[in-house]
mmCIF file of C-alpha atoms in Angstrom:
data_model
loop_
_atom_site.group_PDB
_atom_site.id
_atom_site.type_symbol
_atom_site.label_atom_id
_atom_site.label_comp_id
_atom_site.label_asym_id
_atom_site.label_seq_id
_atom_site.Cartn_x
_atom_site.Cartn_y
_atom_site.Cartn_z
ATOM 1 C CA UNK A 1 92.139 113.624 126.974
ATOM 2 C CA UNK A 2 90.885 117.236 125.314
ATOM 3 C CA UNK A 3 90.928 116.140 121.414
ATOM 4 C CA UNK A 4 91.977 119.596 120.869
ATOM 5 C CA UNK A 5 94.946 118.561 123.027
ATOM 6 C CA UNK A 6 95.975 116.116 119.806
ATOM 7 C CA UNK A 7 98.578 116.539 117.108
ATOM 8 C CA UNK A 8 96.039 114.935 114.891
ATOM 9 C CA UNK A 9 93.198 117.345 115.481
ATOM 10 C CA UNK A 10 95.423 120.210 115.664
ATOM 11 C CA UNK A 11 96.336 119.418 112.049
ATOM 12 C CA UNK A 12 93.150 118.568 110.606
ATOM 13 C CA UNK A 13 91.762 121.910 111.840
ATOM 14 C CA UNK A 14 94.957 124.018 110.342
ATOM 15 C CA UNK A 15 94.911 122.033 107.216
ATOM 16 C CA UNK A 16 90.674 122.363 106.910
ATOM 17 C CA UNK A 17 91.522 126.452 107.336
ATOM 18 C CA UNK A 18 94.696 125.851 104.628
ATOM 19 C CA UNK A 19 92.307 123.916 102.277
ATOM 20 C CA UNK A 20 89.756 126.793 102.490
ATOM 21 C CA UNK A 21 92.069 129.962 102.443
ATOM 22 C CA UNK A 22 93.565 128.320 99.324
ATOM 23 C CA UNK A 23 89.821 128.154 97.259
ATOM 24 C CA UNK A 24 89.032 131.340 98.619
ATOM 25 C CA UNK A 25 92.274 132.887 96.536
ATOM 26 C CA UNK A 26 91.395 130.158 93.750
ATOM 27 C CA UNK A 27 89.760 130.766 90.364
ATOM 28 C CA UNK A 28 86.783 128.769 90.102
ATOM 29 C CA UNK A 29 86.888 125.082 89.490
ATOM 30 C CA UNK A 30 85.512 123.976 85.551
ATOM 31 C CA UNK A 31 83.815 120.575 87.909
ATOM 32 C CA UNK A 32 82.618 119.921 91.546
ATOM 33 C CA UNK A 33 86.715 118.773 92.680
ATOM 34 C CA UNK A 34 86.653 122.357 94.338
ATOM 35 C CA UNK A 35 83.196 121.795 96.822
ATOM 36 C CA UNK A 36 84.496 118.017 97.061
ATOM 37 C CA UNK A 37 88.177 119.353 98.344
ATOM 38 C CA UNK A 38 86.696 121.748 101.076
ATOM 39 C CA UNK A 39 84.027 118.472 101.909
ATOM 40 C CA UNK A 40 86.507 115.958 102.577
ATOM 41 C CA UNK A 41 88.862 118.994 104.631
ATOM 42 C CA UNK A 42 86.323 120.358 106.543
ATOM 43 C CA UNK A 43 84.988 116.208 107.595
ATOM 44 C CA UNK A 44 88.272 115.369 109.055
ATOM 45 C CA UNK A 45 88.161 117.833 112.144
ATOM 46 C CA UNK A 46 84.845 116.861 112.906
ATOM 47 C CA UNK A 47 85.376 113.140 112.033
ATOM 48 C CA UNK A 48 88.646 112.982 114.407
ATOM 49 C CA UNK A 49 86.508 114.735 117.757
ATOM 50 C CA UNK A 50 84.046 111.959 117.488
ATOM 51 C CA UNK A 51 86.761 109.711 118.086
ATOM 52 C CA UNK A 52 86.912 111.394 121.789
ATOM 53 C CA UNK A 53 83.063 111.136 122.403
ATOM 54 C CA UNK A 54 82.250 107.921 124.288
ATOM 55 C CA UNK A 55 82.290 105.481 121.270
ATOM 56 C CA UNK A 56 84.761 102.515 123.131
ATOM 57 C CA UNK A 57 87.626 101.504 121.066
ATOM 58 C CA UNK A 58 86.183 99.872 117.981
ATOM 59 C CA UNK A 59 83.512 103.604 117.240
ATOM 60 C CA UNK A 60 87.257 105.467 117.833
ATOM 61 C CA UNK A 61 89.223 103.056 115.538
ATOM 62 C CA UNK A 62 85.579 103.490 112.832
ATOM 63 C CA UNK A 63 85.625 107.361 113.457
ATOM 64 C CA UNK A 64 89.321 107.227 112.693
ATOM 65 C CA UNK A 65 89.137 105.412 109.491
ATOM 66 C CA UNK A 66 86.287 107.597 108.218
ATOM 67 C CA UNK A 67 88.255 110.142 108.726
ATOM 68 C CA UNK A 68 91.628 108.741 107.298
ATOM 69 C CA UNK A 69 89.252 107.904 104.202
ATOM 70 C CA UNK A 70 88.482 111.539 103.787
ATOM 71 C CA UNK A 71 92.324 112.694 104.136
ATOM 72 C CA UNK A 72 93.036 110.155 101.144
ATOM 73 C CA UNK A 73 90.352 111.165 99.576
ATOM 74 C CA UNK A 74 91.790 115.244 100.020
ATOM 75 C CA UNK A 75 94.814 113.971 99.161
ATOM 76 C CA UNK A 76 93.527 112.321 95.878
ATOM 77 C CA UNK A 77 92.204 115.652 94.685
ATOM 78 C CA UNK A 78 95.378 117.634 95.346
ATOM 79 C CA UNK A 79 96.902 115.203 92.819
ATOM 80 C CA UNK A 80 94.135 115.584 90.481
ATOM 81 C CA UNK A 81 94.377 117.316 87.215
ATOM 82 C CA UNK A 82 91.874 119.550 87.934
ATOM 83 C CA UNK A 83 92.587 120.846 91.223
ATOM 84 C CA UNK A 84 96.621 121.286 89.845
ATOM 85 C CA UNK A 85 95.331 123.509 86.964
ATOM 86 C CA UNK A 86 93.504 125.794 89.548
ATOM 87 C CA UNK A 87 95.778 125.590 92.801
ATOM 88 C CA UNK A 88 99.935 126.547 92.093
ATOM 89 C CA UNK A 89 102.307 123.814 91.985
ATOM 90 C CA UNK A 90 103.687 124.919 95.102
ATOM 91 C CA UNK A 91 100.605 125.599 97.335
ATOM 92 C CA UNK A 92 99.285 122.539 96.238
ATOM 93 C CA UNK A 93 102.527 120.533 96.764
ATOM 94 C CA UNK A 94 102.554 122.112 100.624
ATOM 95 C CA UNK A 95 98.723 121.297 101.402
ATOM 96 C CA UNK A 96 99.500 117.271 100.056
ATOM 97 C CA UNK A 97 102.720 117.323 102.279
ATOM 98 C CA UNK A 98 99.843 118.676 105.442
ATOM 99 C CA UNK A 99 97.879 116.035 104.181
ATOM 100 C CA UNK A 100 100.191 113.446 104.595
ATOM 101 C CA UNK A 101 101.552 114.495 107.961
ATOM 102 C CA UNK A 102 97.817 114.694 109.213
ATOM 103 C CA UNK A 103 97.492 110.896 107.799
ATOM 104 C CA UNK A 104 100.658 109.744 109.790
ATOM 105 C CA UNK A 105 98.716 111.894 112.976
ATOM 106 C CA UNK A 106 95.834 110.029 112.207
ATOM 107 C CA UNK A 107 96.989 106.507 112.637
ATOM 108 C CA UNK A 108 99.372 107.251 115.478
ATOM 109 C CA UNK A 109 96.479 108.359 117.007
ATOM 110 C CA UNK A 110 94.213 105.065 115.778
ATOM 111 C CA UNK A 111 96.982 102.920 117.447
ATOM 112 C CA UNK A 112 96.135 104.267 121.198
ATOM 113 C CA UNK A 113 92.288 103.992 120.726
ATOM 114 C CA UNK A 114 91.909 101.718 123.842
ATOM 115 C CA UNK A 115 93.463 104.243 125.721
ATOM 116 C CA UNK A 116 90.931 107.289 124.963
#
C-alpha cells in the first residue's frame, strides 16, 4: 500500500499545511508554542510514511505512536493559552477538530499494522 494512498497521511499532510498557513497569517508568538506547533505538525507526515518503510509490525505500531504523541502534543498547544491568544477562536477550534480526526486516522491505521 502507497502511504499517500491513506486517510491518515492524507490528513496529517493537509493539517501540517493548515498548521503552517495559520502561523504564517499569525502575529508572533510572546514564547517558543509557535516553532513547537509547526514541529509537532510538520513530524506527523513524516512520522506516519515511516510506518510504510519495511519496519514489520512492531517499527509500524512505534512509528505510529511517535507520531500519535506528536498529534497530542499539537493538540495540547491548540488548547494552550498562548497559542488561543494568537490564533482566533474559530481557526483554532477547526485545526483541534483536524487534529482529532487525524488521531482517530492514526489508530485506525495502528490497528492494521500486520497487514502493511
Amino acid at each position: 500500500m502507497d502511504v499517500r494512498e491513506t486517510p491518515a497521511w492524507r490528513k496529517a499532510i493537509g493539517l501540517a499545511h493548515e498548521v503552517c498557513a495559520t502561523l504564517e497569517e499569525t502575529v508572533q508568538f510572546p514564547d517558543d508554542s509557535g516553532r513547537k506547533l509547526r514541529r509537532a505538525a510538520l513530524a506527523v507526515p513524516s512520522l506516519v510514511a515511516d510506518a510504510f518503510l519495511d519496519t514489520g509490525p512492531a517499527g509500524c505500531r512505534e512509528r505510529l505512536s511517535a507520531a500519535a504523541a506528536r498529534v497530542a502534543e499539537l493538540r495540547q498547544l491548540l488548547r494552550s493559552p498562548e497559542v488561543r491568544r494568537c490564533v482566533p477562536g474559530p481557526e483554532a477550534d477547526e485545526l483541534l477538530a483536524e487534529a482529532e480526526a487525524l488521531a482517530a486516522e492514526i489508530r485506525a491505521l495502528g490497528a492494521n499494522c500486520s497487514k502493511l
